[in-house]
Amino acid sequence: MANVVVVGAQWGDEGKGKVVDIYTEFADEIVRYQGGNNAGHTLVVGDEKVVLHLIPSGVLHEGKRCIIGNGVVLDPEVFIMEVERLKKAGRLQDDQTLLLSESLHIIMPYHKRLDIAREAKSGDKKIGTTGRGIGPCYEDKIGRRGVRLMDLVDPVIFSRKLRENLEEKNILLERLGEEPLVYNEIYRTYQDFAQTLKKYMADTALVLSKELKAGKKLLFEGAQGTLLDVDHGTYPFVTSSSTCAGGAATGSGISPRDIHEIVGISKAYVTRVGSGPFPTELLDENGEKLRQVGAEFGATTGRPRRCGWFDAMVIRYAVRINGLTGIALTKLDVLSDFDTIKVCTGYRFEGKELETLPARLETFEKCEPVYEELPGWKSDISNIRSFEELPEKARNYVRRLEELSECPIVLVSVGPRRDQTMLLKNPFEA
């Protein structure tokens, strides 16, 4: 038996949704442990394209239970719309297969308004936030002002907390040049949301504890990526939660000892959305080629992603910070039409080779990537289903990434569909 955590090993958008969808076949419960609807998973099942923002990818498998843990911040409107869309498509037929932690925090209208207003005032110092209210919601959580799901479903407690928060938030909004929010409108709307949400509410930490004792296999799904972790990422160009593997324990209520395997998802190249350092970024025709061939546009925002060559420094850092036991390599097929492919093996700063990623942002921004050049395979690999059948140069590329990453590659993806996946090692059988 094994419990598995799936994390992004780069700056997010690595294809975690697809990998979780693949691994769900071997799990009993799928748990989302951090982030909010600023994340997006795009899945292709047969000819159907499904985009999820809050509900774990495992919902597409019949008989699997999906849990949204206490580390997530939830926009009720987005969640309800997602549930309705899944039900309409016949993907969610039993409400008992979806649970919400009673302790998760609720995104309020003032969070979204503050998020957008602050970013608009930031000028050339913009973080690149999605404007979904994620950061301000986590601020209130840490500041002990947050509204939890258990508060939302209690009309008396919710009323008190809403009044207290609006008293402060309206002052901030007015100073930012925004109109104040009205208590009555928010109260009525969110009490309507509460009627829908309360049927999914549970003490999910207790539920997971019982499942672990019963020998069930759990799959934990993170959002974003290691380099966007609020503690270990390229701060301040990060998200507002713990995206690393440690967040699976704090964001769900399980013990760290209950985690057995940790798989980091990495593209065969690298992308990031928003501002911040990106040493291997390509601002030429190669970068545009990666963007177009890889369809590198955000599932949540539609924003074009910045694209660059594979960065082994980033992956080695992710291996160390998360304790990765394996790497799932996605989008290998995107590189099929390149004559040569570069791989960043390290960084140089002021003439000196660096041992790891610099914590200082100003240093990171000035790092010079050290490249190694590998030959491309110049053939379509999207229909290949066995690693041994890949062109020799494609296999050599994967093995070189494995060497540079200092971690075994356990999965290779050559397209967006489920069947375009090579499972080299199953973490649930470890």
Coordinates of C-alpha atoms in Angstrom, one line a residue:
M1 CA 0.0 0.0 0.0
A2 CA 1.2 3.5 -0.7
N3 CA -0.2 7.0 -0.4
V4 CA 1.0 9.4 -3.1
V5 CA 1.4 13.1 -3.3
V6 CA 1.6 14.8 -6.8
V7 CA 3.3 18.2 -6.9
G8 CA 4.3 20.6 -9.6
A9 CA 8.1 20.6 -9.9
Q10 CA 8.4 23.9 -11.9
W11 CA 6.3 27.1 -11.9
G12 CA 3.0 25.3 -12.3
D13 CA 1.0 24.3 -15.4
E14 CA 3.1 21.1 -15.7
G15 CA 0.2 18.8 -16.4
K16 CA -0.7 17.7 -12.9
G17 CA -4.4 17.2 -13.8
K18 CA -3.6 14.6 -16.4
V19 CA -1.2 12.7 -14.1
V20 CA -3.7 12.7 -11.2
D21 CA -6.3 11.4 -13.6
I22 CA -4.0 8.6 -14.6
Y23 CA -3.1 7.7 -11.0
T24 CA -6.7 7.9 -9.8
E25 CA -7.2 4.4 -11.2
F26 CA -5.0 3.1 -8.4
A27 CA -6.3 5.3 -5.6
D28 CA -9.5 5.2 -3.4
E29 CA -9.6 8.8 -2.4
I30 CA -8.3 11.9 -4.1
V31 CA -7.5 15.0 -2.0
R32 CA -6.9 18.6 -3.1
Y33 CA -4.8 20.2 -0.3
Q34 CA -4.1 23.9 -1.3
G35 CA -4.8 26.8 -3.6
G36 CA -8.1 27.9 -5.0
N37 CA -9.7 28.5 -8.4
N38 CA -6.5 30.3 -9.5
A39 CA -5.4 26.9 -10.7
G40 CA -6.7 25.0 -13.7
H41 CA -6.4 21.4 -14.8
T42 CA -7.2 20.6 -18.5
L43 CA -8.0 16.9 -19.1
V44 CA -8.8 15.2 -22.4
V45 CA -10.8 12.0 -22.0
G46 CA -11.5 10.5 -25.4
D47 CA -12.7 13.4 -27.5
E48 CA -13.9 15.3 -24.5
K49 CA -12.0 18.3 -23.0
V50 CA -12.7 19.0 -19.3
V51 CA -11.3 22.0 -17.4
L52 CA -11.4 21.8 -13.6
H53 CA -10.5 24.6 -11.2
L54 CA -11.3 23.3 -7.7
I55 CA -12.6 19.8 -7.8
P56 CA -9.9 17.1 -8.0
S57 CA -9.3 15.5 -11.4
G58 CA -10.3 12.1 -9.9
V59 CA -14.0 13.2 -10.2
L60 CA -13.8 11.8 -13.8
H61 CA -13.5 8.3 -12.4
E62 CA -16.7 6.6 -11.3
G63 CA -16.7 5.3 -7.7
K64 CA -13.8 7.5 -6.5
R65 CA -14.3 10.0 -3.7
C66 CA -12.9 13.5 -4.0
I67 CA -12.1 15.6 -1.0
I68 CA -11.2 19.4 -0.9
G69 CA -9.1 19.9 2.2
N70 CA -8.7 22.6 4.8
G71 CA -5.7 24.1 3.0
V72 CA -7.9 25.2 0.0
V73 CA -9.6 28.5 -0.3
L74 CA -13.0 28.1 -1.9
D75 CA -15.0 30.5 -4.1
P76 CA -18.6 29.2 -3.5
E77 CA -19.9 30.4 -6.8
V78 CA -17.1 28.8 -8.8
F79 CA -17.5 25.5 -6.9
I80 CA -21.3 25.4 -7.4
M81 CA -20.9 26.2 -11.1
E82 CA -18.3 23.4 -11.5
V83 CA -20.5 20.9 -9.7
E84 CA -23.5 21.8 -11.9
R85 CA -21.3 21.5 -15.1
L86 CA -20.1 18.1 -14.0
K87 CA -23.6 16.8 -13.2
K88 CA -24.9 18.0 -16.5
A89 CA -22.1 16.1 -18.2
G90 CA -22.9 13.0 -16.2
R91 CA -19.6 13.1 -14.4
L92 CA -20.9 13.6 -10.9
Q93 CA -23.9 11.5 -10.0
D94 CA -23.5 11.0 -6.3
D95 CA -23.0 14.0 -4.0
Q96 CA -21.5 11.7 -1.4
T97 CA -18.4 11.2 -3.6
L98 CA -17.5 14.9 -3.0
L99 CA -16.6 16.3 0.4
L100 CA -15.5 19.8 1.6
S101 CA -13.5 20.4 4.7
E102 CA -15.5 22.3 7.3
S103 CA -12.3 24.2 8.1
L104 CA -11.5 25.5 4.6
H105 CA -11.7 29.2 4.1
I106 CA -14.2 31.0 1.9
I107 CA -13.3 33.6 -0.7
M108 CA -15.5 36.7 -0.2
P109 CA -16.3 39.5 -2.7
Y110 CA -14.0 41.9 -0.9
H111 CA -11.1 39.5 -1.4
K112 CA -11.5 39.7 -5.2
R113 CA -12.1 43.4 -5.2
L114 CA -8.9 44.0 -3.1
D115 CA -6.9 41.6 -5.3
I116 CA -7.7 43.4 -8.5
A117 CA -7.4 46.9 -7.0
R118 CA -4.0 46.3 -5.5
E119 CA -2.6 44.8 -8.7
A120 CA -3.9 47.7 -10.7
K121 CA -2.0 50.1 -8.3
S122 CA 1.3 48.1 -8.5
G123 CA 2.5 49.5 -11.8
D124 CA 5.6 47.8 -13.0
K125 CA 5.8 45.8 -9.7
K126 CA 2.8 43.6 -10.6
I127 CA 3.0 40.0 -9.2
G128 CA 0.8 38.6 -12.0
T129 CA -2.1 37.6 -9.7
T130 CA -5.2 36.1 -11.4
G131 CA -7.5 38.5 -9.5
R132 CA -9.5 35.6 -8.0
G133 CA -9.1 36.8 -4.4
I134 CA -6.8 34.0 -3.4
G135 CA -4.0 36.0 -1.7
P136 CA -6.3 38.3 0.3
C137 CA -8.3 35.2 1.5
Y138 CA -5.1 33.6 2.7
E139 CA -4.1 36.9 4.3
D140 CA -7.3 36.8 6.4
K141 CA -6.7 33.2 7.3
I142 CA -3.3 34.0 8.7
G143 CA -4.6 37.2 10.3
R144 CA -7.3 35.1 12.0
R145 CA -10.1 37.1 10.3
G146 CA -11.1 34.4 7.8
V147 CA -14.6 33.0 7.2
R148 CA -14.5 29.2 7.3
L149 CA -17.1 26.9 5.7
M150 CA -18.4 26.1 9.2
D151 CA -18.8 29.8 9.8
L152 CA -20.7 30.3 6.5
V153 CA -23.3 27.7 7.3
D154 CA -24.1 29.3 10.7
P155 CA -26.1 32.5 10.0
V156 CA -25.3 34.2 13.3
I157 CA -21.6 33.7 13.1
F158 CA -21.4 34.5 9.5
S159 CA -23.4 37.7 10.0
R160 CA -21.0 38.9 12.7
K161 CA -17.8 38.0 10.8
L162 CA -19.2 39.7 7.6
R163 CA -19.9 42.9 9.4
E164 CA -16.5 43.0 11.2
N165 CA -14.7 42.3 7.9
L166 CA -16.6 44.8 5.9
E167 CA -15.9 47.5 8.4
E168 CA -12.2 47.1 7.6
K169 CA -12.3 46.1 4.0
N170 CA -14.5 49.0 2.9
I171 CA -11.9 51.4 4.3
L172 CA -9.2 49.7 2.3
L173 CA -11.4 49.7 -0.8
E174 CA -12.2 53.4 -0.6
R175 CA -8.5 54.2 -0.2
L176 CA -7.8 52.3 -3.3
G177 CA -10.5 54.3 -5.1
E178 CA -13.1 51.5 -5.1
E179 CA -16.8 51.6 -4.1
P180 CA -17.6 50.1 -0.7
L181 CA -19.5 46.8 -0.6
V182 CA -23.0 46.4 0.8
Y183 CA -23.6 44.0 3.7
N184 CA -27.2 42.9 2.8
E185 CA -26.3 41.9 -0.8
I186 CA -23.4 39.7 0.3
Y187 CA -25.2 38.2 3.2
R188 CA -28.2 37.0 1.1
T189 CA -26.0 35.7 -1.7
Y190 CA -23.7 33.8 0.6
Q191 CA -26.5 32.3 2.7
D192 CA -27.9 30.9 -0.6
F193 CA -24.5 29.4 -1.3
A194 CA -24.4 28.0 2.2
Q195 CA -27.5 25.9 1.6
T196 CA -25.8 24.2 -1.3
L197 CA -22.4 23.8 0.3
K198 CA -23.5 22.4 3.7
K199 CA -24.5 19.0 2.1
Y200 CA -20.8 18.5 1.1
M201 CA -19.3 19.7 4.5
A202 CA -17.5 17.2 6.7
D203 CA -14.6 16.8 9.2
T204 CA -12.5 15.6 6.3
A205 CA -9.3 15.2 8.5
L206 CA -11.3 12.7 10.5
V207 CA -12.6 11.0 7.4
L208 CA -9.1 10.6 6.0
S209 CA -7.8 9.2 9.3
K210 CA -10.4 6.5 9.2
E211 CA -9.7 5.7 5.6
L212 CA -6.0 5.4 6.4
K213 CA -6.7 3.0 9.2
A214 CA -8.9 1.0 6.8
G215 CA -5.9 0.6 4.5
K216 CA -7.3 2.8 1.7
K217 CA -4.9 4.4 -0.8
L218 CA -4.9 8.2 -0.9
L219 CA -3.8 10.5 -3.8
F220 CA -3.0 14.1 -2.8
E221 CA -3.2 16.7 -5.5
G222 CA -1.5 20.1 -5.3
A223 CA -2.0 23.2 -7.4
Q224 CA 0.6 25.5 -9.0
G225 CA 4.3 24.4 -8.6
T226 CA 7.3 24.2 -6.3
L227 CA 8.7 27.6 -7.5
L228 CA 5.4 29.3 -6.6
D229 CA 5.5 28.1 -3.0
V230 CA 5.0 31.0 -0.6
D231 CA 8.1 29.9 1.5
H232 CA 10.3 28.1 -1.1
G233 CA 9.4 29.8 -4.4
T234 CA 10.7 32.9 -6.2
Y235 CA 9.2 35.2 -3.6
P236 CA 7.4 37.6 -4.0
F237 CA 6.4 36.2 -7.4
V238 CA 4.7 33.3 -5.8
T239 CA 1.2 32.1 -4.8
S240 CA -0.1 32.4 -1.3
S241 CA 0.0 28.8 -0.1
S242 CA 2.3 25.9 0.5
T243 CA 2.5 24.2 -2.9
C244 CA 5.2 21.7 -1.9
A245 CA 4.7 18.2 -0.6
G246 CA 4.7 19.3 3.0
G247 CA 1.5 21.2 2.3
A248 CA -0.3 17.9 1.7
A249 CA -0.1 17.2 5.4
T250 CA -1.0 20.6 6.7
G251 CA -3.7 21.1 4.0
S252 CA -5.5 17.9 4.7
G253 CA -4.9 17.0 8.3
I254 CA -2.9 13.8 7.7
S255 CA 0.4 12.9 9.3
P256 CA 3.6 13.3 7.3
R257 CA 4.3 9.7 8.1
D258 CA 1.3 8.7 6.0
I259 CA 3.0 10.0 2.8
H260 CA 5.0 7.3 1.0
E261 CA 5.6 8.4 -2.5
I262 CA 6.0 12.0 -3.9
V263 CA 5.9 12.5 -7.7
G264 CA 6.9 15.8 -9.2
I265 CA 5.4 16.8 -12.5
S266 CA 7.7 18.4 -15.0
K267 CA 7.3 19.4 -18.6
A268 CA 10.1 18.3 -21.0
Y269 CA 10.7 22.1 -21.2
V270 CA 9.6 24.8 -18.8
T271 CA 6.9 27.5 -18.6
R272 CA 5.7 30.1 -16.2
V273 CA 2.8 32.6 -16.0
G274 CA 3.1 36.1 -14.6
S275 CA 6.2 38.1 -13.5
G276 CA 9.4 36.9 -11.9
P277 CA 12.8 35.4 -12.7
F278 CA 13.0 32.8 -15.5
P279 CA 16.6 32.1 -16.5
T280 CA 15.9 29.8 -19.5
E281 CA 13.1 31.9 -21.0
L282 CA 13.1 32.1 -24.8
L283 CA 12.1 35.4 -26.3
D284 CA 12.7 34.2 -29.9
E285 CA 11.1 31.9 -32.5
N286 CA 11.9 28.9 -30.4
G287 CA 9.9 30.3 -27.4
E288 CA 7.0 31.1 -29.7
K289 CA 7.2 27.6 -31.3
L290 CA 7.0 26.0 -27.8
R291 CA 4.0 28.2 -27.0
Q292 CA 2.1 27.4 -30.1
V293 CA 2.9 23.7 -30.4
G294 CA 2.4 23.1 -26.7
A295 CA -0.8 25.3 -26.6
E296 CA 0.8 27.2 -23.7
F297 CA -2.1 29.4 -22.6
G298 CA -3.5 29.3 -19.1
A299 CA -6.5 27.1 -18.4
T300 CA -7.8 29.6 -15.8
T301 CA -6.9 32.9 -17.4
G302 CA -6.1 32.2 -21.0
R303 CA -2.8 34.2 -20.6
P304 CA 0.1 33.1 -22.8
R305 CA 2.7 31.3 -20.8
R306 CA 6.4 32.3 -20.9
C307 CA 8.4 29.4 -22.4
G308 CA 12.0 28.2 -22.0
W309 CA 14.3 25.2 -22.2
F310 CA 14.3 22.5 -19.5
D311 CA 16.0 23.8 -16.3
A312 CA 17.7 21.0 -14.3
M313 CA 18.6 23.5 -11.6
V314 CA 14.9 24.0 -10.9
I315 CA 14.1 20.3 -10.9
R316 CA 17.0 19.4 -8.6
Y317 CA 15.7 22.0 -6.2
A318 CA 12.2 20.5 -6.4
V319 CA 13.6 17.1 -5.8
R320 CA 15.4 18.3 -2.6
I321 CA 12.6 20.5 -1.3
N322 CA 9.8 18.0 -1.8
G323 CA 11.8 14.8 -1.3
L324 CA 10.6 13.6 -4.8
T325 CA 10.7 9.8 -5.3
G326 CA 9.9 10.1 -9.0
I327 CA 9.3 12.6 -11.9
A328 CA 6.4 12.5 -14.3
L329 CA 7.7 14.0 -17.6
T330 CA 4.9 15.6 -19.7
K331 CA 4.7 17.1 -23.2
L332 CA 7.7 15.3 -24.6
D333 CA 5.9 15.4 -28.0
V334 CA 6.1 19.2 -28.1
L335 CA 9.9 18.9 -28.8
S336 CA 9.5 16.6 -31.7
D337 CA 10.2 19.2 -34.4
F338 CA 13.4 20.7 -33.1
D339 CA 16.7 20.0 -34.7
T340 CA 18.6 20.5 -31.5
I341 CA 17.3 21.0 -27.9
K342 CA 19.1 22.8 -25.2
V343 CA 19.0 21.8 -21.5
C344 CA 20.1 24.1 -18.7
T345 CA 22.5 22.1 -16.5
G346 CA 23.4 24.9 -14.0
Y347 CA 23.6 28.7 -13.3
R348 CA 26.5 31.1 -13.4
F349 CA 26.4 34.3 -11.4
E350 CA 29.2 36.9 -11.8
G351 CA 31.4 34.2 -13.3
K352 CA 30.8 31.6 -10.5
E353 CA 28.8 28.3 -10.8
L354 CA 26.0 28.1 -8.3
E355 CA 25.2 25.1 -6.2
T356 CA 21.5 25.7 -6.1
L357 CA 18.8 28.3 -6.8
P358 CA 19.6 31.6 -5.2
A359 CA 17.1 32.8 -2.6
R360 CA 17.8 36.4 -3.3
L361 CA 15.5 37.6 -6.1
E362 CA 18.0 40.2 -7.4
T363 CA 20.6 37.4 -7.8
F364 CA 18.1 35.0 -9.4
E365 CA 17.2 37.6 -12.0
K366 CA 20.8 38.0 -13.1
C367 CA 21.7 34.3 -13.3
E368 CA 23.1 33.0 -16.6
P369 CA 22.0 29.5 -17.6
V370 CA 24.7 27.0 -18.5
Y371 CA 23.5 25.0 -21.5
E372 CA 24.1 21.5 -22.9
E373 CA 22.8 20.8 -26.4
L374 CA 21.2 17.6 -27.4
P375 CA 20.1 16.3 -30.8
G376 CA 16.3 16.3 -31.6
W377 CA 14.5 13.3 -33.0
K378 CA 12.5 15.1 -35.7
S379 CA 9.6 12.6 -35.8
D380 CA 6.1 12.4 -34.4
I381 CA 6.0 10.4 -31.2
S382 CA 2.3 11.1 -30.2
N383 CA 1.2 7.7 -31.2
I384 CA 3.9 5.7 -29.5
R385 CA 2.8 3.8 -26.3
S386 CA 6.0 2.2 -25.2
F387 CA 9.2 3.9 -23.9
E388 CA 11.3 1.3 -25.8
E389 CA 9.6 2.3 -29.1
L390 CA 10.5 5.9 -28.8
P391 CA 13.3 7.1 -31.2
E392 CA 16.7 6.6 -29.7
K393 CA 17.4 10.3 -29.5
A394 CA 14.1 10.9 -27.6
R395 CA 15.0 8.1 -25.1
N396 CA 18.5 9.6 -24.7
Y397 CA 16.9 13.0 -24.0
V398 CA 14.7 11.5 -21.3
R399 CA 17.6 9.6 -19.7
R400 CA 19.8 12.7 -19.7
L401 CA 17.0 14.7 -17.9
E402 CA 16.8 11.9 -15.4
E403 CA 20.6 12.1 -14.8
L404 CA 20.6 15.8 -14.4
S405 CA 17.5 15.8 -12.1
E406 CA 19.1 13.1 -9.9
C407 CA 15.7 11.4 -9.7
P408 CA 14.1 8.6 -11.6
I409 CA 11.5 9.4 -14.3
V410 CA 8.5 7.2 -13.6
L411 CA 6.0 8.5 -16.3
V412 CA 6.4 9.9 -19.8
S413 CA 3.5 11.7 -21.6
V414 CA 3.4 12.3 -25.3
G415 CA 0.0 14.0 -25.7
P416 CA -3.0 15.3 -23.7
R417 CA -5.1 12.1 -23.8
R418 CA -5.1 9.4 -21.1
D419 CA -3.8 6.8 -23.6
Q420 CA -0.8 9.0 -24.6
T421 CA 1.0 8.0 -21.4
M422 CA 3.8 5.6 -20.6
L423 CA 3.7 4.4 -17.0
L424 CA 7.4 3.4 -16.3
K425 CA 6.8 2.8 -12.6
N426 CA 3.6 2.9 -10.6
P427 CA 4.1 4.8 -7.3
F428 CA 1.1 3.0 -5.7
E429 CA 3.0 -0.3 -6.1
A430 CA 6.2 1.1 -4.6

